[in-house]
PDB file of C-alpha atoms and ligand atoms in Angstrom:
ATOM      1  CA  MET N   1       7.276 -15.500  33.714  1.00 68.00           C
ATOM      2  CA  ARG N   2       5.784 -16.722  30.496  1.00 79.00           C
ATOM      3  CA  THR N   3       3.691 -13.982  28.900  1.00 88.00           C
ATOM      4  CA  SER N   4       0.854 -14.636  26.488  1.00 94.00           C
ATOM      5  CA  PHE N   5       0.908 -11.630  24.157  1.00 98.00           C
ATOM      6  CA  ALA N   6       3.162  -9.127  22.434  1.00 98.00           C
ATOM      7  CA  ILE N   7       2.227  -5.980  20.562  1.00 98.00           C
ATOM      8  CA  GLY N   8       3.601  -5.568  17.053  1.00 98.00           C
ATOM      9  CA  ILE N   9       3.552  -2.175  15.347  1.00 98.00           C
ATOM     10  CA  ASP N  10       4.411  -1.706  11.676  1.00 96.00           C
ATOM     11  CA  VAL N  11       4.932   1.917  10.687  1.00 96.00           C
ATOM     12  CA  GLY N  12       4.628   2.337   6.933  1.00 90.00           C
ATOM     13  CA  GLY N  13       4.836   5.318   4.615  1.00 85.00           C
ATOM     14  CA  THR N  14       1.055   5.396   4.244  1.00 86.00           C
ATOM     15  CA  ARG N  15      -0.369   3.581   7.281  1.00 93.00           C
ATOM     16  CA  ILE N  16       0.470   2.372  10.760  1.00 97.00           C
ATOM     17  CA  ALA N  17      -0.627  -1.173  11.565  1.00 97.00           C
ATOM     18  CA  ALA N  18      -0.816  -2.621  15.061  1.00 98.00           C
ATOM     19  CA  GLY N  19      -1.596  -6.090  16.346  1.00 98.00           C
ATOM     20  CA  LEU N  20      -1.968  -7.948  19.616  1.00 98.00           C
ATOM     21  CA  VAL N  21      -0.267 -11.262  18.902  1.00 98.00           C
ATOM     22  CA  GLU N  22      -0.114 -14.607  20.695  1.00 98.00           C
ATOM     23  CA  ARG N  23       3.136 -16.571  20.964  1.00 96.00           C
ATOM     24  CA  LYS N  24       2.127 -18.958  18.216  1.00 95.00           C
ATOM     25  CA  GLY N  25       1.498 -16.082  15.825  1.00 96.00           C
ATOM     26  CA  ARG N  26      -2.258 -15.672  16.040  1.00 97.00           C
ATOM     27  CA  VAL N  27      -3.272 -12.036  15.645  1.00 97.00           C
ATOM     28  CA  VAL N  28      -5.957 -11.587  18.307  1.00 96.00           C
ATOM     29  CA  LYS N  29      -6.766  -7.991  17.476  1.00 97.00           C
ATOM     30  CA  ASP N  30      -5.467  -5.519  14.932  1.00 97.00           C
ATOM     31  CA  ALA N  31      -6.016  -1.992  13.675  1.00 97.00           C
ATOM     32  CA  ARG N  32      -4.726   0.272  10.938  1.00 97.00           C
ATOM     33  CA  THR N  33      -4.623   4.063  10.748  1.00 96.00           C
ATOM     34  CA  PRO N  34      -3.185   6.441   8.154  1.00 97.00           C
ATOM     35  CA  THR N  35       0.355   7.591   8.944  1.00 96.00           C
ATOM     36  CA  PRO N  36       0.085  11.185  10.191  1.00 96.00           C
ATOM     37  CA  THR N  37       1.746  13.817   8.023  1.00 94.00           C
ATOM     38  CA  ASN N  38       2.173  16.400  10.786  1.00 93.00           C
ATOM     39  CA  GLY N  39       5.712  15.489  11.778  1.00 94.00           C
ATOM     40  CA  PRO N  40       7.469  12.991  14.025  1.00 95.00           C
ATOM     41  CA  PHE N  41       5.454  13.628  17.189  1.00 95.00           C
ATOM     42  CA  GLY N  42       2.213  12.935  15.341  1.00 97.00           C
ATOM     43  CA  ILE N  43       3.664   9.559  14.342  1.00 97.00           C
ATOM     44  CA  VAL N  44       4.793   8.806  17.920  1.00 97.00           C
ATOM     45  CA  ASP N  45       1.355   9.798  19.287  1.00 97.00           C
ATOM     46  CA  THR N  46      -0.322   7.448  16.808  1.00 97.00           C
ATOM     47  CA  ILE N  47       1.993   4.600  17.864  1.00 98.00           C
ATOM     48  CA  ILE N  48       1.113   5.201  21.529  1.00 97.00           C
ATOM     49  CA  GLU N  49      -2.616   5.342  20.795  1.00 97.00           C
ATOM     50  CA  ALA N  50      -2.265   2.048  18.916  1.00 98.00           C
ATOM     51  CA  VAL N  51      -0.449   0.453  21.883  1.00 97.00           C
ATOM     52  CA  GLU N  52      -3.187   1.647  24.254  1.00 97.00           C
ATOM     53  CA  HIS N  53      -5.865   0.289  21.950  1.00 97.00           C
ATOM     54  CA  MET N  54      -4.112  -3.101  21.656  1.00 98.00           C
ATOM     55  CA  SER N  55      -3.566  -3.419  25.437  1.00 96.00           C
ATOM     56  CA  GLU N  56      -7.169  -2.668  26.396  1.00 96.00           C
ATOM     57  CA  GLY N  57      -8.566  -5.454  28.537  1.00 95.00           C
ATOM     58  CA  VAL N  58      -5.249  -7.339  28.769  1.00 96.00           C
ATOM     59  CA  HIS N  59      -3.408  -7.541  32.082  1.00 95.00           C
ATOM     60  CA  PRO N  60      -0.066  -5.681  31.708  1.00 93.00           C
ATOM     61  CA  SER N  61       1.887  -8.662  33.046  1.00 94.00           C
ATOM     62  CA  ASP N  62       0.496 -10.754  30.175  1.00 96.00           C
ATOM     63  CA  ILE N  63       2.224  -8.532  27.602  1.00 97.00           C
ATOM     64  CA  ALA N  64       5.849  -9.418  26.817  1.00 97.00           C
ATOM     65  CA  GLY N  65       6.658  -6.104  25.172  1.00 98.00           C
ATOM     66  CA  ILE N  66       6.292  -3.976  22.078  1.00 98.00           C
ATOM     67  CA  GLY N  67       8.117  -4.403  18.796  1.00 98.00           C
ATOM     68  CA  ILE N  68       8.067  -1.508  16.343  1.00 98.00           C
ATOM     69  CA  GLY N  69       9.068  -1.720  12.680  1.00 97.00           C
ATOM     70  CA  LEU N  70      10.087   1.561  11.067  1.00 95.00           C
ATOM     71  CA  PRO N  71      10.824   2.255   7.382  1.00 90.00           C
ATOM     72  CA  ALA N  72      14.230   3.527   8.427  1.00 91.00           C
ATOM     73  CA  GLN N  73      17.848   2.562   8.790  1.00 90.00           C
ATOM     74  CA  ILE N  74      18.207   1.623  12.406  1.00 93.00           C
ATOM     75  CA  ASP N  75      21.296   1.059  14.489  1.00 93.00           C
ATOM     76  CA  PHE N  76      19.886  -2.015  16.205  1.00 92.00           C
ATOM     77  CA  LEU N  77      22.436  -2.096  19.024  1.00 91.00           C
ATOM     78  CA  LYS N  78      21.912   1.557  19.941  1.00 94.00           C
ATOM     79  CA  GLN N  79      18.185   1.359  19.095  1.00 96.00           C
ATOM     80  CA  SER N  80      18.510   4.658  17.216  1.00 96.00           C
ATOM     81  CA  VAL N  81      16.975   5.837  13.951  1.00 96.00           C
ATOM     82  CA  GLU N  82      19.897   6.872  11.760  1.00 93.00           C
ATOM     83  CA  PHE N  83      18.242   7.667   8.439  1.00 90.00           C
ATOM     84  CA  CYS N  84      14.688   7.673   7.194  1.00 89.00           C
ATOM     85  CA  THR N  85      13.774   8.643   3.656  1.00 81.00           C
ATOM     86  CA  ASN N  86      10.009   8.357   3.522  1.00 82.00           C
ATOM     87  CA  LEU N  87       9.088   9.731   6.985  1.00 92.00           C
ATOM     88  CA  PRO N  88      10.557  12.561   9.131  1.00 95.00           C
ATOM     89  CA  LEU N  89      12.043  10.223  11.754  1.00 95.00           C
ATOM     90  CA  ALA N  90      15.811  10.535  11.192  1.00 94.00           C
ATOM     91  CA  GLY N  91      17.503  11.279  14.522  1.00 95.00           C
ATOM     92  CA  VAL N  92      14.201  10.977  16.429  1.00 96.00           C
ATOM     93  CA  ASP N  93      14.534   8.765  19.509  1.00 97.00           C
ATOM     94  CA  VAL N  94      11.366   6.835  18.744  1.00 97.00           C
ATOM     95  CA  ARG N  95      12.104   4.070  21.244  1.00 97.00           C
ATOM     96  CA  SER N  96      12.583   6.400  24.239  1.00 97.00           C
ATOM     97  CA  LEU N  97       9.604   8.575  23.295  1.00 97.00           C
ATOM     98  CA  VAL N  98       7.327   5.545  23.214  1.00 97.00           C
ATOM     99  CA  LEU N  99       8.964   3.900  26.246  1.00 97.00           C
ATOM    100  CA  SER N 100       8.353   6.990  28.406  1.00 97.00           C
ATOM    101  CA  ARG N 101       4.608   6.725  27.859  1.00 96.00           C
ATOM    102  CA  VAL N 102       3.869   2.987  27.957  1.00 94.00           C
ATOM    103  CA  ARG N 103       4.239   0.258  30.575  1.00 90.00           C
ATOM    104  CA  HIS N 104       6.179  -2.225  28.460  1.00 95.00           C
ATOM    105  CA  GLU N 105       9.651  -2.696  27.011  1.00 96.00           C
ATOM    106  CA  VAL N 106      10.048  -1.348  23.477  1.00 98.00           C
ATOM    107  CA  THR N 107      12.354  -2.619  20.713  1.00 98.00           C
ATOM    108  CA  ILE N 108      12.657  -1.004  17.279  1.00 97.00           C
ATOM    109  CA  ASP N 109      13.924  -2.556  14.067  1.00 95.00           C
ATOM    110  CA  ASN N 110      13.863  -1.978  10.336  1.00 93.00           C
ATOM    111  CA  ASP N 111      10.472  -2.838   8.818  1.00 91.00           C
ATOM    112  CA  GLY N 112      11.973  -5.082   6.124  1.00 91.00           C
ATOM    113  CA  ASN N 113      13.889  -7.078   8.741  1.00 93.00           C
ATOM    114  CA  LEU N 114      10.684  -7.550  10.698  1.00 95.00           C
ATOM    115  CA  ALA N 115       8.639  -8.601   7.675  1.00 93.00           C
ATOM    116  CA  ALA N 116      11.358 -11.200   7.011  1.00 94.00           C
ATOM    117  CA  ASN N 117      11.214 -12.243  10.669  1.00 95.00           C
ATOM    118  CA  GLY N 118       7.430 -12.628  10.432  1.00 96.00           C
ATOM    119  CA  GLU N 119       7.628 -14.819   7.319  1.00 95.00           C
ATOM    120  CA  TYR N 120      10.440 -16.850   8.922  1.00 95.00           C
ATOM    121  CA  ARG N 121       8.569 -17.513  12.160  1.00 95.00           C
ATOM    122  CA  PHE N 122       5.028 -17.902  10.919  1.00 96.00           C
ATOM    123  CA  GLY N 123       4.805 -17.726   7.113  1.00 95.00           C
ATOM    124  CA  ALA N 124       6.329 -18.530   3.733  1.00 94.00           C
ATOM    125  CA  ALA N 125       9.916 -18.838   4.968  1.00 95.00           C
ATOM    126  CA  LYS N 126       9.273 -21.158   7.920  1.00 94.00           C
ATOM    127  CA  GLY N 127      12.264 -23.460   8.189  1.00 89.00           C
ATOM    128  CA  ALA N 128      14.295 -21.727   5.461  1.00 92.00           C
ATOM    129  CA  ARG N 129      17.702 -20.969   6.944  1.00 92.00           C
ATOM    130  CA  ASP N 130      18.870 -18.875   4.008  1.00 95.00           C
ATOM    131  CA  PHE N 131      16.406 -16.572   2.351  1.00 96.00           C
ATOM    132  CA  ILE N 132      15.937 -13.050   1.064  1.00 95.00           C
ATOM    133  CA  MET N 133      12.773 -11.075   1.704  1.00 94.00           C
ATOM    134  CA  LEU N 134      11.854  -8.068  -0.394  1.00 94.00           C
ATOM    135  CA  THR N 135       8.938  -5.825   0.467  1.00 91.00           C
ATOM    136  CA  LEU N 136       7.661  -3.721  -2.413  1.00 91.00           C
ATOM    137  CA  GLY N 137       5.636  -0.836  -1.036  1.00 87.00           C
ATOM    138  CA  THR N 138       6.151   2.906  -0.643  1.00 85.00           C
ATOM    139  CA  GLY N 139       9.826   2.075  -0.426  1.00 87.00           C
ATOM    140  CA  VAL N 140      11.607  -1.136  -1.322  1.00 92.00           C
ATOM    141  CA  GLY N 141      12.642  -2.821   1.889  1.00 89.00           C
ATOM    142  CA  GLY N 142      14.060  -6.170   2.659  1.00 90.00           C
ATOM    143  CA  GLY N 143      15.748  -8.487   5.034  1.00 92.00           C
ATOM    144  CA  LEU N 144      18.351 -11.205   4.765  1.00 94.00           C
ATOM    145  CA  PHE N 145      18.324 -14.381   6.803  1.00 94.00           C
ATOM    146  CA  LEU N 146      21.625 -16.183   6.619  1.00 94.00           C
ATOM    147  CA  ASP N 147      22.202 -19.481   8.384  1.00 93.00           C
ATOM    148  CA  GLY N 148      18.962 -19.108  10.351  1.00 90.00           C
ATOM    149  CA  GLU N 149      19.713 -15.617  11.692  1.00 89.00           C
ATOM    150  CA  PRO N 150      18.749 -12.142  10.480  1.00 89.00           C
ATOM    151  CA  TYR N 151      21.842 -10.573   8.961  1.00 92.00           C
ATOM    152  CA  ARG N 152      22.270  -7.084  10.402  1.00 89.00           C
ATOM    153  CA  GLY N 153      25.844  -6.115   9.556  1.00 89.00           C
ATOM    154  CA  SER N 154      28.247  -4.209  11.816  1.00 88.00           C
ATOM    155  CA  ARG N 155      25.742  -1.593  13.041  1.00 84.00           C
ATOM    156  CA  GLY N 156      22.499  -3.391  12.442  1.00 82.00           C
ATOM    157  CA  MET N 157      21.715  -1.556   9.238  1.00 84.00           C
ATOM    158  CA  GLY N 158      22.400  -4.343   6.745  1.00 87.00           C
ATOM    159  CA  GLY N 159      19.900  -5.844   4.355  1.00 88.00           C
ATOM    160  CA  GLU N 160      18.877  -2.660   2.529  1.00 89.00           C
ATOM    161  CA  VAL N 161      18.292  -4.464  -0.739  1.00 92.00           C
ATOM    162  CA  GLY N 162      16.160  -1.574  -2.063  1.00 93.00           C
ATOM    163  CA  HIS N 163      19.192   0.660  -2.275  1.00 92.00           C
ATOM    164  CA  MET N 164      21.424  -1.518  -4.409  1.00 94.00           C
ATOM    165  CA  VAL N 165      22.511   0.230  -7.597  1.00 94.00           C
ATOM    166  CA  VAL N 166      20.829  -1.408 -10.577  1.00 93.00           C
ATOM    167  CA  GLN N 167      21.594   1.288 -13.166  1.00 92.00           C
ATOM    168  CA  MET N 168      24.591   3.597 -13.397  1.00 92.00           C
ATOM    169  CA  ASP N 169      23.428   7.240 -13.294  1.00 94.00           C
ATOM    170  CA  GLY N 170      19.842   6.007 -13.229  1.00 92.00           C
ATOM    171  CA  PRO N 171      16.827   7.946 -11.893  1.00 92.00           C
ATOM    172  CA  PRO N 172      17.092   9.611  -8.466  1.00 93.00           C
ATOM    173  CA  CYS N 173      16.166   7.542  -5.411  1.00 92.00           C
ATOM    174  CA  PRO N 174      14.337   9.087  -2.418  1.00 87.00           C
ATOM    175  CA  CYS N 175      17.477   8.308  -0.350  1.00 87.00           C
ATOM    176  CA  GLY N 176      19.543  10.729  -2.438  1.00 91.00           C
ATOM    177  CA  GLY N 177      21.282   8.039  -4.474  1.00 94.00           C
ATOM    178  CA  LYS N 178      20.834   7.292  -8.165  1.00 96.00           C
ATOM    179  CA  GLY N 179      19.653   4.232 -10.043  1.00 95.00           C
ATOM    180  CA  HIS N 180      18.722   2.236  -6.932  1.00 95.00           C
ATOM    181  CA  LEU N 181      16.160  -0.561  -7.041  1.00 95.00           C
ATOM    182  CA  GLU N 182      13.719   1.727  -5.213  1.00 94.00           C
ATOM    183  CA  SER N 183      14.100   4.327  -8.013  1.00 94.00           C
ATOM    184  CA  TYR N 184      12.198   1.832 -10.199  1.00 94.00           C
ATOM    185  CA  LEU N 185       9.916   0.020  -7.816  1.00 93.00           C
ATOM    186  CA  GLY N 186       8.897   2.333  -4.969  1.00 91.00           C
ATOM    187  CA  ARG N 187       5.400   3.852  -5.122  1.00 92.00           C
ATOM    188  CA  PRO N 188       6.745   7.351  -5.966  1.00 92.00           C
ATOM    189  CA  ALA N 189       8.782   5.906  -8.853  1.00 94.00           C
ATOM    190  CA  ILE N 190       5.800   4.005 -10.278  1.00 96.00           C
ATOM    191  CA  ALA N 191       3.595   7.080  -9.815  1.00 96.00           C
ATOM    192  CA  ALA N 192       6.101   9.301 -11.665  1.00 96.00           C
ATOM    193  CA  ARG N 193       6.119   6.895 -14.600  1.00 96.00           C
ATOM    194  CA  GLY N 194       2.318   6.763 -14.454  1.00 97.00           C
ATOM    195  CA  VAL N 195       2.056  10.550 -14.649  1.00 97.00           C
ATOM    196  CA  LYS N 196       4.382  10.602 -17.649  1.00 96.00           C
ATOM    197  CA  LEU N 197       2.307   7.908 -19.348  1.00 97.00           C
ATOM    198  CA  ALA N 198      -1.004   9.606 -18.507  1.00 95.00           C
ATOM    199  CA  GLY N 199       0.101  12.661 -20.500  1.00 94.00           C
ATOM    200  CA  THR N 200       0.355  10.565 -23.677  1.00 95.00           C
ATOM    201  CA  ALA N 201      -2.160   8.903 -26.009  1.00 93.00           C
ATOM    202  CA  LYS N 202      -1.378   5.479 -24.492  1.00 96.00           C
ATOM    203  CA  GLY N 203      -2.147   6.728 -20.983  1.00 95.00           C
ATOM    204  CA  ARG N 204      -5.945   6.729 -21.203  1.00 96.00           C
ATOM    205  CA  ALA N 205      -6.487   3.723 -18.915  1.00 96.00           C
ATOM    206  CA  VAL N 206      -4.185   5.056 -16.201  1.00 96.00           C
ATOM    207  CA  LEU N 207      -5.816   8.490 -16.408  1.00 96.00           C
ATOM    208  CA  ASP N 208      -9.255   6.857 -16.092  1.00 96.00           C
ATOM    209  CA  GLU N 209      -8.150   5.170 -12.841  1.00 97.00           C
ATOM    210  CA  ALA N 210      -7.398   8.674 -11.499  1.00 95.00           C
ATOM    211  CA  ALA N 211     -10.862   9.955 -12.511  1.00 95.00           C
ATOM    212  CA  GLY N 212      -9.331  11.861 -15.444  1.00 95.00           C
ATOM    213  CA  ASP N 213      -7.190  14.067 -13.176  1.00 96.00           C
ATOM    214  CA  ILE N 214      -3.484  13.740 -13.995  1.00 95.00           C
ATOM    215  CA  SER N 215      -2.511  15.257 -10.632  1.00 95.00           C
ATOM    216  CA  GLN N 216      -4.223  12.269  -8.959  1.00 96.00           C
ATOM    217  CA  VAL N 217      -2.282   9.599 -10.866  1.00 97.00           C
ATOM    218  CA  ASN N 218      -0.500   7.429  -8.299  1.00 96.00           C
ATOM    219  CA  ALA N 219       1.041   3.965  -8.139  1.00 96.00           C
ATOM    220  CA  GLU N 220      -2.354   2.409  -7.385  1.00 95.00           C
ATOM    221  CA  ALA N 221      -3.800   3.892 -10.609  1.00 97.00           C
ATOM    222  CA  VAL N 222      -0.985   2.248 -12.594  1.00 97.00           C
ATOM    223  CA  ILE N 223      -1.470  -1.082 -10.810  1.00 96.00           C
ATOM    224  CA  LYS N 224      -5.256  -1.061 -11.269  1.00 97.00           C
ATOM    225  CA  ALA N 225      -4.959  -0.266 -14.988  1.00 97.00           C
ATOM    226  CA  ALA N 226      -2.321  -2.999 -15.379  1.00 97.00           C
ATOM    227  CA  LEU N 227      -4.446  -5.589 -13.578  1.00 96.00           C
ATOM    228  CA  LYS N 228      -7.321  -4.750 -15.925  1.00 96.00           C
ATOM    229  CA  GLY N 229      -5.013  -5.600 -18.819  1.00 96.00           C
ATOM    230  CA  ASP N 230      -3.754  -2.200 -19.979  1.00 97.00           C
ATOM    231  CA  GLU N 231      -0.500  -2.917 -21.837  1.00 97.00           C
ATOM    232  CA  ALA N 232       1.198   0.446 -21.228  1.00 97.00           C
ATOM    233  CA  ALA N 233       0.590   0.290 -17.475  1.00 97.00           C
ATOM    234  CA  ARG N 234       1.724  -3.341 -17.398  1.00 97.00           C
ATOM    235  CA  GLU N 235       4.910  -2.315 -19.191  1.00 97.00           C
ATOM    236  CA  ILE N 236       5.831   0.081 -16.354  1.00 96.00           C
ATOM    237  CA  LEU N 237       5.488  -2.704 -13.789  1.00 96.00           C
ATOM    238  CA  LEU N 238       7.179  -5.310 -15.985  1.00 96.00           C
ATOM    239  CA  GLU N 239      10.155  -2.985 -16.320  1.00 95.00           C
ATOM    240  CA  GLY N 240      10.186  -2.885 -12.517  1.00 94.00           C
ATOM    241  CA  GLY N 241      10.120  -6.696 -12.505  1.00 95.00           C
ATOM    242  CA  GLU N 242      13.031  -6.816 -14.915  1.00 95.00           C
ATOM    243  CA  VAL N 243      15.096  -4.479 -12.753  1.00 95.00           C
ATOM    244  CA  LEU N 244      14.168  -6.531  -9.678  1.00 95.00           C
ATOM    245  CA  GLY N 245      15.312  -9.687 -11.489  1.00 95.00           C
ATOM    246  CA  ARG N 246      18.702  -8.096 -12.232  1.00 94.00           C
ATOM    247  CA  ALA N 247      19.107  -7.093  -8.599  1.00 94.00           C
ATOM    248  CA  LEU N 248      18.282 -10.661  -7.596  1.00 94.00           C
ATOM    249  CA  VAL N 249      20.918 -12.039  -9.969  1.00 94.00           C
ATOM    250  CA  GLY N 250      23.487 -10.184  -7.874  1.00 93.00           C
ATOM    251  CA  LEU N 251      21.982 -11.293  -4.563  1.00 94.00           C
ATOM    252  CA  VAL N 252      21.580 -14.927  -5.590  1.00 94.00           C
ATOM    253  CA  ASN N 253      25.119 -15.090  -6.979  1.00 94.00           C
ATOM    254  CA  LEU N 254      26.458 -13.570  -3.782  1.00 93.00           C
ATOM    255  CA  LEU N 255      24.407 -15.363  -1.135  1.00 93.00           C
ATOM    256  CA  ASN N 256      23.028 -18.558  -2.692  1.00 93.00           C
ATOM    257  CA  PRO N 257      19.689 -18.415  -0.819  1.00 94.00           C
ATOM    258  CA  ARG N 258      17.171 -21.242  -0.970  1.00 93.00           C
ATOM    259  CA  LEU N 259      14.183 -18.954  -1.115  1.00 95.00           C
ATOM    260  CA  ILE N 260      13.193 -15.457  -2.220  1.00 95.00           C
ATOM    261  CA  VAL N 261      10.031 -14.084  -0.623  1.00 94.00           C
ATOM    262  CA  ILE N 262       8.357 -11.090  -2.239  1.00 93.00           C
ATOM    263  CA  GLY N 263       5.917  -9.188  -0.060  1.00 90.00           C
ATOM    264  CA  GLY N 264       4.558  -5.687   0.410  1.00 87.00           C
ATOM    265  CA  GLY N 265       1.448  -4.218  -1.215  1.00 85.00           C
ATOM    266  CA  ILE N 266       2.917  -4.022  -4.725  1.00 89.00           C
ATOM    267  CA  GLY N 267       4.638  -7.398  -4.525  1.00 86.00           C
ATOM    268  CA  GLU N 268       1.408  -9.079  -3.480  1.00 84.00           C
ATOM    269  CA  ALA N 269      -0.830  -7.317  -6.013  1.00 86.00           C
ATOM    270  CA  CYS N 270       1.414  -7.858  -9.036  1.00 90.00           C
ATOM    271  CA  GLY N 271       2.134 -11.549  -9.576  1.00 91.00           C
ATOM    272  CA  PHE N 272       3.207 -10.830 -13.167  1.00 94.00           C
ATOM    273  CA  LEU N 273       5.934  -8.471 -11.904  1.00 94.00           C
ATOM    274  CA  VAL N 274       7.301 -11.182  -9.612  1.00 92.00           C
ATOM    275  CA  GLU N 275       7.150 -13.735 -12.463  1.00 94.00           C
ATOM    276  CA  ARG N 276       9.198 -11.432 -14.702  1.00 95.00           C
ATOM    277  CA  ALA N 277      11.779 -11.006 -11.931  1.00 95.00           C
ATOM    278  CA  ALA N 278      11.970 -14.796 -11.522  1.00 94.00           C
ATOM    279  CA  GLU N 279      12.471 -15.281 -15.288  1.00 95.00           C
ATOM    280  CA  VAL N 280      15.315 -12.775 -15.397  1.00 95.00           C
ATOM    281  CA  MET N 281      16.985 -14.257 -12.329  1.00 94.00           C
ATOM    282  CA  GLN N 282      16.673 -17.815 -13.639  1.00 92.00           C
ATOM    283  CA  ALA N 283      18.077 -16.820 -17.035  1.00 93.00           C
ATOM    284  CA  GLU N 284      21.015 -14.813 -15.778  1.00 92.00           C
ATOM    285  CA  ALA N 285      22.182 -16.104 -12.403  1.00 91.00           C
ATOM    286  CA  LEU N 286      25.208 -18.370 -12.217  1.00 89.00           C
ATOM    287  CA  ALA N 287      24.369 -21.998 -12.915  1.00 85.00           C
ATOM    288  CA  GLY N 288      23.718 -23.884  -9.687  1.00 80.00           C
ATOM    289  CA  ARG N 289      22.043 -20.917  -8.052  1.00 78.00           C
ATOM    290  CA  ARG N 290      19.021 -20.747 -10.313  1.00 79.00           C
ATOM    291  CA  ASP N 291      17.007 -23.167  -8.229  1.00 81.00           C
ATOM    292  CA  ALA N 292      16.269 -20.522  -5.598  1.00 87.00           C
ATOM    293  CA  THR N 293      12.492 -20.676  -5.222  1.00 90.00           C
ATOM    294  CA  PHE N 294      10.326 -17.587  -5.563  1.00 89.00           C
ATOM    295  CA  THR N 295       7.286 -17.159  -3.459  1.00 90.00           C
ATOM    296  CA  GLN N 296       4.916 -14.377  -2.512  1.00 88.00           C
ATOM    297  CA  GLY N 297       4.648 -13.594   1.199  1.00 90.00           C
ATOM    298  CA  GLU N 298       2.006 -15.632   3.061  1.00 90.00           C
ATOM    299  CA  LEU N 299       1.264 -13.134   5.779  1.00 92.00           C
ATOM    300  CA  GLY N 300       0.272 -10.160   3.651  1.00 86.00           C
ATOM    301  CA  ASN N 301      -0.134  -6.981   5.655  1.00 85.00           C
ATOM    302  CA  ASP N 302       0.404  -8.906   8.885  1.00 93.00           C
ATOM    303  CA  ALA N 303       4.055  -9.822   8.166  1.00 94.00           C
ATOM    304  CA  GLY N 304       5.352  -6.631   9.788  1.00 94.00           C
ATOM    305  CA  ILE N 305       3.260  -6.838  12.957  1.00 97.00           C
ATOM    306  CA  LEU N 306       3.945 -10.562  13.381  1.00 98.00           C
ATOM    307  CA  GLY N 307       7.694 -10.050  12.940  1.00 97.00           C
ATOM    308  CA  ALA N 308       7.629  -7.129  15.370  1.00 98.00           C
ATOM    309  CA  ALA N 309       5.707  -9.163  17.952  1.00 98.00           C
ATOM    310  CA  ALA N 310       8.116 -12.111  17.554  1.00 97.00           C
ATOM    311  CA  LEU N 311      11.004  -9.712  18.199  1.00 97.00           C
ATOM    312  CA  ALA N 312       9.265  -8.418  21.349  1.00 98.00           C
ATOM    313  CA  PHE N 313       8.816 -12.008  22.622  1.00 97.00           C
ATOM    314  CA  ASP N 314      12.485 -12.804  21.906  1.00 95.00           C
ATOM    315  CA  GLU N 315      13.704  -9.684  23.706  1.00 96.00           C
ATOM    316  CA  HIS N 316      11.443 -10.445  26.663  1.00 96.00           C
ATOM    317  CA  ASP N 317      12.646 -14.043  26.870  1.00 94.00           C
ATOM    318  CA  SER N 318      16.316 -13.054  26.714  1.00 92.00           C
ATOM    319  CA  ARG N 319      15.794 -10.483  29.515  1.00 90.00           C
ATOM    320  CA  GLU N 320      14.139 -13.220  31.598  1.00 87.00           C
ATOM    321  CA  ALA N 321      17.003 -15.633  30.878  1.00 87.00           C
ATOM    322  CA  ILE N 322      19.531 -13.062  32.109  1.00 82.00           C
ATOM    323  CA  HIS N 323      17.565 -12.503  35.331  1.00 76.00           C
ATOM    324  CA  ARG N 324      17.236 -16.185  36.048  1.00 70.00           C
TER     325      ARG N 324
HETATM  326 ZN1   ZN L   1      18.206   4.621  -2.558  1.00 82.51          ZN
END
């Protein structure tokens, strides 16, 4: 039976987004709520409430299923959450917990993979068989599409571009590693640099964005000051762009993608950061690979829910094909 809708859920470090999505990628209805901070069951409850809200008024047989993106390393075949740095979901059987309380099939995947899937199906990467997606947000996520397929690796956990080492013995990463891309570009990393800056004479603009309270300096304060032209704040983000460019040199040399899509809240707000990354990549990558095109994501905050919904449609259609 051909269903009309799927529900896509995108669980982020700061908010949970949900959408009711048509097959062609139109978001019919969507909602966003802050990610609860009261533990894993609070997060699961919020996901279920979002599903209920999205399914209101739609006949259950019209819904193909639910796709959920989590900021976690997921064993896609087992549908288990193996590791999760920014939320307390490691080892939590999110799929079964949701499945036991809803009327539809549930599939979970890494949020970066799903953002890439969204851009591939409906956005900036439509028709690109080889591309790399990076999402710059609370964490640095990403997804690889190679030869028209998401690359998942042996256990489905591949594509963690945010945890490539870009500096030996560099700053600590939330994952426990050192000198990873996320140690420079995740929100906590940018906030930490902002706090350091705000304590100095050059940090006035950043401090102003936090209403003069250094304990309130966060990544957004740095970004706002930078977008208003503050040089010191811009420098923090340009350094992030430089590090991102270096990481991309490695990826482009290794994979020879046609396209690099930069999404996520920080990636979309800071065009100058992306430009710096592109300059570094184009200057340093092996000749012949420098023509990889850079683009910002087209789907904005909807990339995750659209990718999750597309996954739910695919899973539904392959179940139907088996039954036929
Ligand atoms: Zn890491």
